[in-house]
Amino acid sequence: KNYRLEPHALNRMAQRKINQRDIENVLDNYHTLHTDRKGNLCFIGDLTKGGRLRVVVAKDSNPLTIITVVVIG
């Protein structure tokens, strides 16, 4: 595991029923990667249960620091 979860991300995971396996799957198999206005990395990939997941990672973080997760569609 090469990432750290911020408290906000953990709250959003609980609200949106996202687990660490979902996050790891997106980080390993994303189909879209872009930066947001603040320079954070946004990884977008498919969820096994349907829909897509955006994983937002703080810019210049090492290990990767996940700020939030958003279910799309």
CSV table of C-alpha atoms in Angstrom, one decimal:
chain,number,residue,atom,x,y,z
A,1,LYS,CA,0.0,0.0,0.0
A,2,ASN,CA,1.7,3.2,-1.2
A,3,TYR,CA,-0.9,5.7,-0.1
A,4,ARG,CA,-2.3,7.4,2.9
A,5,LEU,CA,-6.0,8.3,3.4
A,6,GLU,CA,-7.0,11.7,4.8
A,7,PRO,CA,-9.9,11.7,7.3
A,8,HIS,CA,-12.1,13.4,4.7
A,9,ALA,CA,-11.5,10.6,2.3
A,10,LEU,CA,-12.3,8.0,5.0
A,11,ASN,CA,-15.6,9.7,5.7
A,12,ARG,CA,-16.5,9.9,2.0
A,13,MET,CA,-15.6,6.2,1.6
A,14,ALA,CA,-18.0,5.3,4.4
A,15,GLN,CA,-20.7,7.5,2.9
A,16,ARG,CA,-20.3,6.2,-0.6
A,17,LYS,CA,-19.6,2.5,0.3
A,18,ILE,CA,-16.1,2.5,-1.3
A,19,ASN,CA,-13.4,0.2,0.1
A,20,GLN,CA,-9.7,0.2,-0.2
A,21,ARG,CA,-9.7,-2.4,-2.9
A,22,ASP,CA,-11.8,-0.1,-5.1
A,23,ILE,CA,-9.2,2.7,-4.6
A,24,GLU,CA,-6.3,0.4,-5.3
A,25,ASN,CA,-8.0,-0.9,-8.4
A,26,VAL,CA,-8.5,2.7,-9.7
A,27,LEU,CA,-4.9,3.7,-8.9
A,28,ASP,CA,-3.6,0.6,-10.6
A,29,ASN,CA,-6.0,0.5,-13.6
A,30,TYR,CA,-7.2,4.1,-14.2
A,31,HIS,CA,-8.3,5.1,-17.6
A,32,THR,CA,-8.1,8.9,-17.1
A,33,LEU,CA,-5.6,11.0,-15.3
A,34,HIS,CA,-5.8,14.8,-15.0
A,35,THR,CA,-5.0,17.6,-12.6
A,36,ASP,CA,-7.6,19.8,-10.9
A,37,ARG,CA,-7.4,23.6,-10.5
A,38,LYS,CA,-5.3,23.1,-7.4
A,39,GLY,CA,-2.8,20.8,-9.1
A,40,ASN,CA,-4.1,17.6,-7.4
A,41,LEU,CA,-4.0,14.4,-9.4
A,42,CYS,CA,-7.4,13.0,-10.3
A,43,PHE,CA,-7.4,9.3,-11.2
A,44,ILE,CA,-10.7,8.0,-12.8
A,45,GLY,CA,-11.4,4.3,-13.2
A,46,ASP,CA,-14.2,1.8,-13.3
A,47,LEU,CA,-15.8,0.3,-10.2
A,48,THR,CA,-16.4,-3.4,-10.3
A,49,LYS,CA,-20.0,-2.8,-9.0
A,50,GLY,CA,-20.7,-0.4,-11.9
A,51,GLY,CA,-20.0,3.3,-12.3
A,52,ARG,CA,-16.7,5.1,-12.1
A,53,LEU,CA,-14.6,6.3,-9.2
A,54,ARG,CA,-12.5,9.5,-9.0
A,55,VAL,CA,-9.7,9.3,-6.6
A,56,VAL,CA,-8.2,12.7,-5.8
A,57,VAL,CA,-4.5,12.7,-4.6
A,58,ALA,CA,-2.8,15.7,-3.1
A,59,LYS,CA,-0.2,17.3,-5.4
A,60,ASP,CA,3.4,16.5,-4.6
A,61,SER,CA,2.5,13.9,-1.9
A,62,ASN,CA,4.8,11.0,-1.1
A,63,PRO,CA,3.4,8.5,-0.3
A,64,LEU,CA,0.3,9.4,-2.2
A,65,THR,CA,-2.2,11.2,0.0
A,66,ILE,CA,-5.8,10.6,-0.9
A,67,ILE,CA,-7.9,13.7,-0.2
A,68,THR,CA,-11.3,12.4,-1.4
A,69,VAL,CA,-13.2,9.8,-3.5
A,70,VAL,CA,-16.2,10.6,-5.7
A,71,VAL,CA,-18.5,8.1,-7.4
A,72,ILE,CA,-19.4,9.2,-10.9
A,73,GLY,CA,-22.5,7.9,-12.7
